[in-house]
Amino acid sequence: MNALQHAFDLAVRGLLTELPAQLVTALMATAATACIRARKKSRATTHPEGKRDDL
């Protein structure tokens, strides 16, 4: 197998295995960040003075 074919095989394998895993990880991180921001925003509007009754 020549070097060009080997490089092509590695690139295809990377696109089929590594890229989906990275996309899923990025999606989960983005979703978690959005949830944290929404929760902080909700708490800020619910308790504007920074006081919470349930602590």
Tab-separated table of C-alpha atoms in Angstrom:
chain	number	residue	atom	x	y	z
A	1	MET	CA	0.000	0.000	0.000
A	2	ASN	CA	1.455	3.320	-0.965
A	3	ALA	CA	1.708	6.321	1.336
A	4	LEU	CA	-1.053	8.277	-0.402
A	5	GLN	CA	-3.534	5.426	-0.073
A	6	HIS	CA	-2.567	4.964	3.567
A	7	ALA	CA	-3.081	8.695	4.272
A	8	PHE	CA	-6.452	8.577	2.527
A	9	ASP	CA	-7.513	5.549	4.576
A	10	LEU	CA	-6.517	7.306	7.797
A	11	ALA	CA	-8.452	10.424	6.803
A	12	VAL	CA	-11.575	8.433	5.971
A	13	ARG	CA	-11.319	6.443	9.200
A	14	GLY	CA	-10.935	9.702	11.125
A	15	LEU	CA	-13.998	11.209	9.458
A	16	LEU	CA	-16.077	8.129	10.178
A	17	THR	CA	-15.011	7.624	13.799
A	18	GLU	CA	-13.400	10.680	15.362
A	19	LEU	CA	-15.528	13.421	13.830
A	20	PRO	CA	-18.892	12.069	15.032
A	21	ALA	CA	-17.475	11.623	18.535
A	22	GLN	CA	-16.205	15.207	18.566
A	23	LEU	CA	-19.527	16.512	17.271
A	24	VAL	CA	-21.455	14.651	19.981
A	25	THR	CA	-19.089	15.983	22.637
A	26	ALA	CA	-19.463	19.546	21.353
A	27	LEU	CA	-23.251	19.174	21.236
A	28	MET	CA	-23.377	17.923	24.825
A	29	ALA	CA	-21.130	20.751	26.035
A	30	THR	CA	-23.272	23.319	24.229
A	31	ALA	CA	-26.471	21.873	25.682
A	32	ALA	CA	-25.011	21.831	29.187
A	33	THR	CA	-23.886	25.438	28.856
A	34	ALA	CA	-27.322	26.490	27.624
A	35	CYS	CA	-28.985	24.723	30.565
A	36	ILE	CA	-26.662	26.372	33.077
A	37	ARG	CA	-27.244	29.815	31.564
A	38	ALA	CA	-31.014	29.320	31.497
A	39	ARG	CA	-31.003	28.151	35.110
A	40	LYS	CA	-28.912	31.135	36.218
A	41	LYS	CA	-31.185	33.508	34.296
A	42	SER	CA	-34.283	31.900	35.798
A	43	ARG	CA	-32.879	32.197	39.300
A	44	ALA	CA	-31.903	35.815	38.706
A	45	THR	CA	-35.431	36.734	37.604
A	46	THR	CA	-37.083	34.683	40.351
A	47	HIS	CA	-34.891	36.085	43.146
A	48	PRO	CA	-33.656	39.500	41.993
A	49	GLU	CA	-32.184	40.475	45.378
A	50	GLY	CA	-30.022	37.369	45.460
A	51	LYS	CA	-31.969	35.974	48.431
A	52	ARG	CA	-33.330	32.492	48.288
A	53	ASP	CA	-35.888	31.004	50.623
A	54	ASP	CA	-34.841	27.379	50.217
A	55	LEU	CA	-31.256	27.686	51.415
